[in-house]
XYZ file of C-alpha atoms in Angstrom:
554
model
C 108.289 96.351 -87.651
C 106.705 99.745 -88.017
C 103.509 99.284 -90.464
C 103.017 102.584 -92.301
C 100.467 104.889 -91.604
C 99.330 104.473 -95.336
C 98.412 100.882 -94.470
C 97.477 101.049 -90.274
C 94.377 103.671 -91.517
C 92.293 101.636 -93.692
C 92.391 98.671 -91.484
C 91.526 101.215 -88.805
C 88.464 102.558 -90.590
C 87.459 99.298 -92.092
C 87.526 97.272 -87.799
C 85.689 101.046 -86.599
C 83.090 100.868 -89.664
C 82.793 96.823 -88.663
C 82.317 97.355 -84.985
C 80.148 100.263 -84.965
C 77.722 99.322 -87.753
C 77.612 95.711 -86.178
C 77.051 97.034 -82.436
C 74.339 99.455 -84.259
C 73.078 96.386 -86.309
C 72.649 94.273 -83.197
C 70.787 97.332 -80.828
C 68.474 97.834 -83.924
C 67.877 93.602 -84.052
C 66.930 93.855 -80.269
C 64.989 97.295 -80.404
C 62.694 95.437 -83.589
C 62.228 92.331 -81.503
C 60.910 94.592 -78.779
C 58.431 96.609 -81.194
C 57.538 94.057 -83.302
C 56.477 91.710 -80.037
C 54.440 94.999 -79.392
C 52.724 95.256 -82.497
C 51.745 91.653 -82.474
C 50.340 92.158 -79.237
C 48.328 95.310 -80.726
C 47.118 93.410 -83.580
C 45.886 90.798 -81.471
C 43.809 93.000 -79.246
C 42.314 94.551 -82.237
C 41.076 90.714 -83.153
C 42.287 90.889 -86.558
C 40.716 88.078 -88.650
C 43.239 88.431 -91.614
C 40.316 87.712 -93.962
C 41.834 88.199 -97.521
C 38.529 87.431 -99.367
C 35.789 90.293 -98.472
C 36.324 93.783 -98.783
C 35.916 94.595 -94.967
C 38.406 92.135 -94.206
C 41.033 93.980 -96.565
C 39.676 97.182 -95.283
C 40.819 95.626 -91.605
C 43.952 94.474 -92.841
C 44.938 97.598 -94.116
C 44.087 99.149 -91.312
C 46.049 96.810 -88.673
C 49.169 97.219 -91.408
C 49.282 101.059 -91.011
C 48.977 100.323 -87.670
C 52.168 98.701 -87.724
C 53.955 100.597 -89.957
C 52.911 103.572 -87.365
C 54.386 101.468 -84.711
C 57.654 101.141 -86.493
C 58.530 104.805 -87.500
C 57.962 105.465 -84.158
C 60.549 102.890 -83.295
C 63.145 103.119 -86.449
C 62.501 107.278 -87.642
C 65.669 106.810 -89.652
C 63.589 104.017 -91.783
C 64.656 104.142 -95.571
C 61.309 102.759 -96.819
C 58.025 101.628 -95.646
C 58.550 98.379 -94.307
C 56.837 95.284 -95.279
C 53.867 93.929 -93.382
C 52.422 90.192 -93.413
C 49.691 88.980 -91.240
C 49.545 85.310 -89.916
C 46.511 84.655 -87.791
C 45.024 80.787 -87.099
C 42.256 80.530 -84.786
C 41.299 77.274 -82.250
C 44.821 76.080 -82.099
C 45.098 73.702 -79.093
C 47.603 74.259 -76.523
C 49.482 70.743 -76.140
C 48.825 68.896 -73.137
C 45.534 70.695 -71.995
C 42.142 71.642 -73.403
C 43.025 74.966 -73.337
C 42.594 76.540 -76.767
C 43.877 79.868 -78.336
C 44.474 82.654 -81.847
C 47.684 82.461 -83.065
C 48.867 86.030 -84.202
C 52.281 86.483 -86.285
C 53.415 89.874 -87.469
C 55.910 89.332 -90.194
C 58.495 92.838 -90.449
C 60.884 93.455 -93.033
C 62.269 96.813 -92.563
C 65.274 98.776 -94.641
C 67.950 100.377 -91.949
C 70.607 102.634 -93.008
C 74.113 101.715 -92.228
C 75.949 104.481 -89.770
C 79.414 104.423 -91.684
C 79.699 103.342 -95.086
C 83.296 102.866 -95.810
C 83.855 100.798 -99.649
C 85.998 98.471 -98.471
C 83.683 96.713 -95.568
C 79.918 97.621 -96.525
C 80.940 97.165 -100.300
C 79.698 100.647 -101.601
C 75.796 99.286 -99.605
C 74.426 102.528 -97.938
C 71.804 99.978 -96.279
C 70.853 96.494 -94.689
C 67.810 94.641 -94.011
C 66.349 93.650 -90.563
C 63.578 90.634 -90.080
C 61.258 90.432 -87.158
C 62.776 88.115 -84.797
C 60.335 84.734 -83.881
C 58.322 86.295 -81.304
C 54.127 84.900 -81.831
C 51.196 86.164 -79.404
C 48.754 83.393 -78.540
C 45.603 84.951 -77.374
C 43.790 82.176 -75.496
C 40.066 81.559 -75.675
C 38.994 82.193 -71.670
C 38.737 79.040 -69.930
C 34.893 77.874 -70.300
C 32.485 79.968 -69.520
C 28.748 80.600 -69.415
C 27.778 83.418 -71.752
C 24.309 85.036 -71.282
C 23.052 87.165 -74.630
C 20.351 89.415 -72.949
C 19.076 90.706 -76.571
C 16.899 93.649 -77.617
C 13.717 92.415 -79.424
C 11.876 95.049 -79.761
C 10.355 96.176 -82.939
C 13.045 98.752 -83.923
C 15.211 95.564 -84.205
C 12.908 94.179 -87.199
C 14.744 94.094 -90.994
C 18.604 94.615 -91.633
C 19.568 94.922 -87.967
C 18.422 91.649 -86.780
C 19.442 90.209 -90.038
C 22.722 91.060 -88.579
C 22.476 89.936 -85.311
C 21.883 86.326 -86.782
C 24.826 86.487 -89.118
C 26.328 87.857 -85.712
C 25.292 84.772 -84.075
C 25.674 82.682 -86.469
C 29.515 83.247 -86.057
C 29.988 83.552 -82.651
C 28.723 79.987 -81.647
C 30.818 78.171 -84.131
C 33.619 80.798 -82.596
C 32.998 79.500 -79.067
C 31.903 75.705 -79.650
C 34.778 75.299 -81.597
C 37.457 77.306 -79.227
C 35.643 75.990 -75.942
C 33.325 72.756 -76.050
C 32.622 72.859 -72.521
C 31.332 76.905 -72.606
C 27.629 77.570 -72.571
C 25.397 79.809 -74.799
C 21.947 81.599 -73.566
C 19.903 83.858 -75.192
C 17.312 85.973 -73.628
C 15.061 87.629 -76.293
C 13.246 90.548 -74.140
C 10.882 93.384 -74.796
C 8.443 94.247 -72.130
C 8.900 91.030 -70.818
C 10.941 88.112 -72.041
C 8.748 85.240 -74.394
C 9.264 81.623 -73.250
C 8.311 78.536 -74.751
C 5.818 76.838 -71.902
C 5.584 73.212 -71.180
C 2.830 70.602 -73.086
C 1.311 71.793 -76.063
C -1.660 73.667 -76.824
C -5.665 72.176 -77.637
C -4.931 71.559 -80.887
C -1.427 70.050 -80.266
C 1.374 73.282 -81.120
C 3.363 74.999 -78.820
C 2.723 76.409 -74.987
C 3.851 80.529 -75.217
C 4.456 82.466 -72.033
C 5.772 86.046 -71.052
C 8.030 85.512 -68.555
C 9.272 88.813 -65.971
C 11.462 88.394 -63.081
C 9.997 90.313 -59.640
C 8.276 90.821 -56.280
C 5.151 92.559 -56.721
C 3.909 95.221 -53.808
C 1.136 93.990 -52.085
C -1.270 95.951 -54.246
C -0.224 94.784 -57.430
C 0.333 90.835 -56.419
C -1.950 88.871 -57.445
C -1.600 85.130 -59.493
C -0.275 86.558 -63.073
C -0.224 83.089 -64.074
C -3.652 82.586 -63.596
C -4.868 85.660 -64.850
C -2.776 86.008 -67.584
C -5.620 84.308 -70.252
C -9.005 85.836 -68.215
C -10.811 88.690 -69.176
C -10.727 91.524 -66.707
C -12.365 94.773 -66.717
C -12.850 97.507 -64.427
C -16.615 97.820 -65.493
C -16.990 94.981 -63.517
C -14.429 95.058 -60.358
C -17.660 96.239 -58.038
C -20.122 93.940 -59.554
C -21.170 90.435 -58.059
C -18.847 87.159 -58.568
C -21.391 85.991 -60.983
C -21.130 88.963 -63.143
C -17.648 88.753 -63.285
C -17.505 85.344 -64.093
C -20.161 85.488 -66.771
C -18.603 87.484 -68.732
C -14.757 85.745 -68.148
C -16.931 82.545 -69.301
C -17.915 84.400 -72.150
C -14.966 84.992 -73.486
C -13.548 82.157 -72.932
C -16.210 80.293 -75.128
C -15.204 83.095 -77.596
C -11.326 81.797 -77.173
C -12.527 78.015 -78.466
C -14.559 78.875 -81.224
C -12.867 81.697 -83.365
C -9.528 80.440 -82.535
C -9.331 76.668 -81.183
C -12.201 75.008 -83.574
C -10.773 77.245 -86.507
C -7.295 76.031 -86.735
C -6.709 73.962 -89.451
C -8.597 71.393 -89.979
C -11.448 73.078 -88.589
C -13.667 71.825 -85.816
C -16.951 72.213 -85.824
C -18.806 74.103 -82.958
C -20.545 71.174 -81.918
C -18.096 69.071 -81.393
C -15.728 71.422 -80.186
C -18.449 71.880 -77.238
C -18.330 68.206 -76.817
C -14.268 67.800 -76.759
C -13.502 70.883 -74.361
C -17.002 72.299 -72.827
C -19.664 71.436 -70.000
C -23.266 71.954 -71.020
C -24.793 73.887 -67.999
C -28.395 73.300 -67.315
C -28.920 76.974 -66.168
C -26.962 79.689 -67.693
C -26.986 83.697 -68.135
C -25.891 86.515 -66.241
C -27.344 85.853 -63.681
C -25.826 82.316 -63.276
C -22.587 83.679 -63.885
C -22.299 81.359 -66.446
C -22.314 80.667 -70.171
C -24.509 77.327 -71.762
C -21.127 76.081 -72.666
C -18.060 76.818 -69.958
C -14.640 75.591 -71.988
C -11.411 74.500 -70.763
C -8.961 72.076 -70.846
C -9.571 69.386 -69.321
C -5.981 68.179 -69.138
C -3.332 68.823 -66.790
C -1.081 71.394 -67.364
C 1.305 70.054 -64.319
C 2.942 66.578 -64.533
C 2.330 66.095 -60.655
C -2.380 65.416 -60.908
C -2.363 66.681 -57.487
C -0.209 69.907 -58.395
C -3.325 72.763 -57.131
C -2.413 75.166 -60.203
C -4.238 72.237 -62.470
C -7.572 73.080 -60.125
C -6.896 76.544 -61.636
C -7.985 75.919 -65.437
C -11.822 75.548 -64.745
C -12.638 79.219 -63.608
C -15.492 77.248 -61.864
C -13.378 74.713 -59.674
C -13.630 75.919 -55.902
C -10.284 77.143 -56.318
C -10.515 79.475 -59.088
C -13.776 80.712 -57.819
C -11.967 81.512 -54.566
C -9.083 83.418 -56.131
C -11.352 85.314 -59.056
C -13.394 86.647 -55.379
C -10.175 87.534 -53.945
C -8.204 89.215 -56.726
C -10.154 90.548 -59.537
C -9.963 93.877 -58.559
C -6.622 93.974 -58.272
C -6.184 92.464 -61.158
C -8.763 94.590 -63.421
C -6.166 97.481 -61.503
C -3.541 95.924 -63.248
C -5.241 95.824 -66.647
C -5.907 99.021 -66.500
C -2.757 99.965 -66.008
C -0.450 98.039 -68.393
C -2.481 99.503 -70.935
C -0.696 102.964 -69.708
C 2.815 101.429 -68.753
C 2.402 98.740 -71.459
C 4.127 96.467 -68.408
C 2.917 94.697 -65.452
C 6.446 95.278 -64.009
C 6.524 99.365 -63.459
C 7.520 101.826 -60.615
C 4.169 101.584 -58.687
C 4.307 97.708 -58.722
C 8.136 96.917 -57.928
C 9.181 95.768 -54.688
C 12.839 96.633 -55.043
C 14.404 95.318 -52.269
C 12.734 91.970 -52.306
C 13.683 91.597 -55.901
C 17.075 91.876 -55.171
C 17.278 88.965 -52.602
C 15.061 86.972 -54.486
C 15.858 87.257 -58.099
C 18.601 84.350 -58.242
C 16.129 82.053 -58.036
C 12.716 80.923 -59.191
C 10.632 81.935 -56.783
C 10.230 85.069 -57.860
C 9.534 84.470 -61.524
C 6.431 85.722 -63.487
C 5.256 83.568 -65.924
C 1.772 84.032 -67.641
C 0.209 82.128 -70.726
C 0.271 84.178 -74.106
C -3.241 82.764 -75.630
C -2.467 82.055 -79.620
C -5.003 85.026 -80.294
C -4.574 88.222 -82.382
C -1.672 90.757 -79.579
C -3.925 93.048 -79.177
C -7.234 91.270 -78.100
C -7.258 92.493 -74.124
C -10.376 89.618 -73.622
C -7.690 86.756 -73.986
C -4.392 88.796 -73.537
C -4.952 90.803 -70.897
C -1.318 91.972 -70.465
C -1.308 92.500 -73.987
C 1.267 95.292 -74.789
C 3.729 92.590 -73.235
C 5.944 89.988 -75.156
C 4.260 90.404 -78.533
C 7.887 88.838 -79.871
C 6.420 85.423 -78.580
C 3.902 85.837 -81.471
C 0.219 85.708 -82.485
C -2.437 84.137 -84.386
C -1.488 83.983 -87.871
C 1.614 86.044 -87.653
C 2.560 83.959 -90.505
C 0.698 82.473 -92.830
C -1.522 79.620 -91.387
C 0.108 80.255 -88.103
C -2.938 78.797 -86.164
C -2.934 76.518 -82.674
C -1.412 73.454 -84.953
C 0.685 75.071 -86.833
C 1.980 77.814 -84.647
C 5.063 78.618 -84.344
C 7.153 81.564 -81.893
C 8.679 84.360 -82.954
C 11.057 84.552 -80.380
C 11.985 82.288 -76.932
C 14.030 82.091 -74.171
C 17.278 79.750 -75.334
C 18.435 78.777 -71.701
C 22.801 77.742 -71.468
C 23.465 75.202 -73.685
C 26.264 74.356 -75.922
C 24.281 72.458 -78.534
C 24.528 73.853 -81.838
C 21.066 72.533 -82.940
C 19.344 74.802 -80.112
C 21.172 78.194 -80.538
C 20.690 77.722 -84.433
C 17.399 78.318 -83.618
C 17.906 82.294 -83.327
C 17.839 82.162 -86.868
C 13.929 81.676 -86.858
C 13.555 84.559 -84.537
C 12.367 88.140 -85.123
C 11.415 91.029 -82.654
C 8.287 93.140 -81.945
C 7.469 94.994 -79.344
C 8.854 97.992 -76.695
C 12.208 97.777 -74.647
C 12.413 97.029 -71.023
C 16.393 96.260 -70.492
C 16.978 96.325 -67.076
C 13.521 93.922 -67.068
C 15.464 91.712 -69.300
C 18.791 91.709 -67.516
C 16.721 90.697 -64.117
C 14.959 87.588 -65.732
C 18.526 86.342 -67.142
C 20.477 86.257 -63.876
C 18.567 82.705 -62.786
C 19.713 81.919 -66.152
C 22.841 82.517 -65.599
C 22.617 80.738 -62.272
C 21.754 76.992 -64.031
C 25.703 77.445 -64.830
C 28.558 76.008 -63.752
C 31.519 77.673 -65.539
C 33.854 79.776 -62.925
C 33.176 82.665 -65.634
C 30.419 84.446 -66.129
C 29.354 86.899 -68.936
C 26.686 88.901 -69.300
C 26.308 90.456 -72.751
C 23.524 93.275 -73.020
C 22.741 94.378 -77.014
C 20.174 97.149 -77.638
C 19.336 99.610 -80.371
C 18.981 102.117 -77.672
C 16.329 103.749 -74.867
C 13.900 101.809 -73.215
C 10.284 102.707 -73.565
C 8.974 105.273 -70.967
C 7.958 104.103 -68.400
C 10.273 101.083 -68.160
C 12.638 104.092 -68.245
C 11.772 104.881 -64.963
C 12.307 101.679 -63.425
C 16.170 101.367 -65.235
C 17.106 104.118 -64.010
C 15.824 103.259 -60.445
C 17.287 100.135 -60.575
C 20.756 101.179 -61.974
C 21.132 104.625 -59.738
C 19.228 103.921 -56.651
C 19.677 100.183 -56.138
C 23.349 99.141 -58.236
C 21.461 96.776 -59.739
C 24.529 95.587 -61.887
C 26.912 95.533 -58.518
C 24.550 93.623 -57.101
C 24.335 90.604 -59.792
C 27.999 90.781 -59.769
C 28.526 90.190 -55.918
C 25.698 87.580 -55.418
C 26.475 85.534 -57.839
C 29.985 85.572 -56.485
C 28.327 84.887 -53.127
C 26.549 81.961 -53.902
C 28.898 78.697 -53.633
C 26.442 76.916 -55.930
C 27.678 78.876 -58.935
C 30.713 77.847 -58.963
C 31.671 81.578 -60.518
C 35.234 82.985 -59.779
C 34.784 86.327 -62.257
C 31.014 88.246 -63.438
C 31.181 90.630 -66.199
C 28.436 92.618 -67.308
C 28.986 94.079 -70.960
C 26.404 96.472 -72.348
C 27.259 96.975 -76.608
C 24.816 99.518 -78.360
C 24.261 98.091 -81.830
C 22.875 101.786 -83.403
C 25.867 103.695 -81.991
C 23.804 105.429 -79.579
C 26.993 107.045 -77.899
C 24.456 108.490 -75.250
C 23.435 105.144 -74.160
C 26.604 103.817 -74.016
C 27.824 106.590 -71.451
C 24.663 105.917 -68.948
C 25.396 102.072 -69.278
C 29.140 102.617 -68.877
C 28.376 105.151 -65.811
C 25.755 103.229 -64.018
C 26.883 99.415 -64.498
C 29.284 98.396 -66.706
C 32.132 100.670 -66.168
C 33.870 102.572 -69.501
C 36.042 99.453 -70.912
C 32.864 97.665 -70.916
C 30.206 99.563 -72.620
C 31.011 99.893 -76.372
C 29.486 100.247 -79.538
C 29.593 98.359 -83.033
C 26.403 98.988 -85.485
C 28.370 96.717 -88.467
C 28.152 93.079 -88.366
C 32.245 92.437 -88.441
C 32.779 94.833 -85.694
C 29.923 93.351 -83.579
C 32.183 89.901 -84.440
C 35.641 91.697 -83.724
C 34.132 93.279 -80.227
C 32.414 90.127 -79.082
C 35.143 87.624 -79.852
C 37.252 90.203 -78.011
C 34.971 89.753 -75.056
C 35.124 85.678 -75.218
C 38.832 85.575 -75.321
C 41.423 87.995 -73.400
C 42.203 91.787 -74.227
C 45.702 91.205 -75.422
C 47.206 88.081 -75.565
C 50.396 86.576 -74.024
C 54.159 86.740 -75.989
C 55.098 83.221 -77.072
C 58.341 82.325 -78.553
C 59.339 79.178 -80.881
């Protein structure tokens, strides 16, 4: 039977309209699945939050939806309409069977296609169709525990709404990686010219211990016992005298020490019997003796082990003291001198480079000296006293005295209890910037770890103060100092580490700071910068968990 042309035509057109819009509908199913998997994985390296509820968050939103729209006209130019966007993102989701925990990122696209061949009797007079994103997810996994080390900028610049951020910044970030990773430690290492530590026992009147802790091998000129001298007066008026002279007048004021600061914290002590709890009467006394009536110090130890020879140390009169004060304190008085110039014990002059290097992923080389709880600037009990003045002061706050006293600022060593990294909140900075000084004195942090990953995170406002300038630059140009963390740490079986990072984020924008960081350490993907307090979130959660993500399907 011969079927008329009249009749063989339509069904003709109708099966060609079927087969080609179908073969077209299928390629642009596949070619969505691809670019929508795509956009999910953008959206998840741009850490979107999805927060719905603050203005930033909508701001972000927005911005991660033209992002996608972008992504699909580059895809689909023959779009009819903008296509519609939806965001589903669900943070410390736990990966069955493991501890391994992850972000969830969805990117819900509905877009409007037109149809190649509209022919009435197939399409039904419908110019277009509709095309859904296919299931494809991105789970973007929270790295494997690690141990994180925040080597912050507390200098004074830091004081008011950018440290207020940094704690909101904080604040987030350990409930972010607690949460996501239990077993991953925090550590924060508050530094200005030297990094402020809290020091074991507690003071004469029964508060805290402060120290200013640095991390390096002095040159033979410059090494003497900072620990010991770190509460003595020193002065080169009297490097050339006799012993006696110089100890007179360390007696002095150290007499001076007990009564305006020890016998007036609250409750008061009176003179007399603060003589009586913490002095020895001495029958003969002047300058001559090289002694005061009264010589005070504590009598207990500062050293759990009694036979420990640093607790000889705290009566400048013990043979021991008297032996070191003959030895050193013209060196020392040097030193003074000096710091008041580099406002750091740890400059150009007094850096033995090369033996820091080998030594500083350990303790030996550590430099730890007691912060007396005396006004920062008073040289006759601080005599380092342009260093660490984030540790704090007498009567920094109100009645902040020897019982009541209270740090600004200390050394938070790896941990993953909340209760102890809450306590940034109570910190606040004062003081210069020494960042390569601070980056030094973390690494034995870091090396009390034992994660296989290892992060250093470096946040400053921007340059260092002069002269520790000098000794950056030195450290980062001539010796790699950031190559050479990396590849002993890695060297070192008892760290367990499998991957170092070193990431250097400016928090002012200070683009110029970024480039010598990114040039001389970190490399360009790892020096950034983020001055607001979500992007400072977005940029360090993008740190703690990978740069993409990984395509998951239902």
């Amino acid at each position: 039977m011969i079927v008329p042309l009249a009749i063989l035509l339509p069904i003709v057109f109708g099966l060609m309209t079927l087969g080609i819009n179908s073969v077209s509908m299928m390629a642009n199913r596949a070619r969505l699945a691809d670019a929508s998997s795509e956009a999910t994985l953008a959206v998840s390296a741009a850490t979107l939050a999805n927060d719905t509820q603050s203005v930033s968050g909508r701001q972000e939103i927005e911005r991660n939806r033209d992002m996608v729209v972008s992504w699909m006209k580059y895809y689909f130019p023959g779009m009819k309409s903008v296509p519609e966007v939806n965001f589903t993102v669900a943070e410390g989701q736990h990966l069955a069977g493991s501890d391994t925990r992850y972000t969830y990122y969805d990117v819900d696209i509905s877009l409007t296609l037109p149809q190649l061949f509209t022919y009435q009797p197939v399409t039904s007079g419908k110019s277009d169709y509709k095309l859904k994103a296919g299931n494809g997810h991105v789970n973007k996994y929270v790295s494997k525990p690690a141990d994180y080390v925040f080597v912050v900028d507390f200098s004074g610049s830091q004081a008011g709404g950018r440290i207020a951020i940094l704690k909101s910044v904080f604040a987030e970030i350990t409930d972010f990686v607690l949460t996501n990773s239990p077993e991953s430690k925090i550590a924060i290492v508050p530094f200005s010219t030297g990094v402020s530590v809290v020091m074991p026992g507690t003071n004469q009147r029964g508060g805290q211990n402060m120290g200013c802790s640095v991390l390096f091998v002095p040159n033979s000129d410059w090494n003497i016992n900072y620990a010991f001298w770190g509460d003595k007066k020193v002065s080169t008026s009297y490097a050339r005298k006799p012993l006696k002279t110089q100890t007179y007048y360390m007696d002095s004021a150290r007499y001076s020490f007990y009564k305006k600061y020890v016998a007036a914290s609250l409750p008061t002590i009176k003179e007399a019997e603060m003589q009586n709890r913490w002095c020895r009467k001495n029958s003969a006394y002047g300058v001559n003796e090289g002694q005061m009536q009264y010589s005070c110090f504590d009598p207990r130890d500062k050293y759990p082990d009694p036979n420990d020879p640093r607790n000889k140390l705290e009566d400048i009169f013990s043979k021991e003291s008297q032996g070191l004060i003959e030895q050193e304190y013209a060196k020392a008085a040097k030193i003074f001198s000096r710091q008041a110039v580099t406002f750091t014990i740890e400059h150009d002059e007094s850096i033995n480079y090369p033996a820091t290097l080998e030594k500083m992923f350990g303790n030996e080389a550590i430099i730890t000296f007691p912060l007396l709880w005396t006004p920062y600037d008073s040289a006759d009990y601080r005599p380092w006293h342009y260093m660490c003045r984030q540790a704090g002061w007498w009567k920094h706050k109100a009645g902040n005295d020897l019982t009541k006293e209270s740090a600004l600022s200390w050394l938070i060593p790896l941990t993953n209890s909340k209760t102890e990294l809450d306590q940034f909140q109570k910190m606040d900075p004062v003081g210069g910037t020494h960042l390569s000084s601070g980056l030094i004195r973390s690494v034995p942090v870091m090396m009390e770890g034992t994660n296989r990953r290892k992060v250093f995170i470096m946040m400053s406002d921007g340059d260092d103060s002069p002269y520790p300038k000098i000794t950056t630059d030195k450290w980062l140009k001539t010796y790699n100092l950031c190559q050479k963390i990396e590849e002993g740490i890695l060297a070192r079986s008892e760290t367990n580490a499998s991957k170092v990072e070193i990431y250097y984020i400016s928090t002012t924008n200070a683009y110029t700071w970024v480039d010598y960081w990114a040039n001389n350490c970190t490399g360009p993907a790892r020096s950034k910068t983020a001055s607001k307090r979500d992007d400072l979130v977005k940029l360090i959660k993008g740190i703690i968990t990978d740069e993409t993500g990984h395509l998951a399907v239902d």
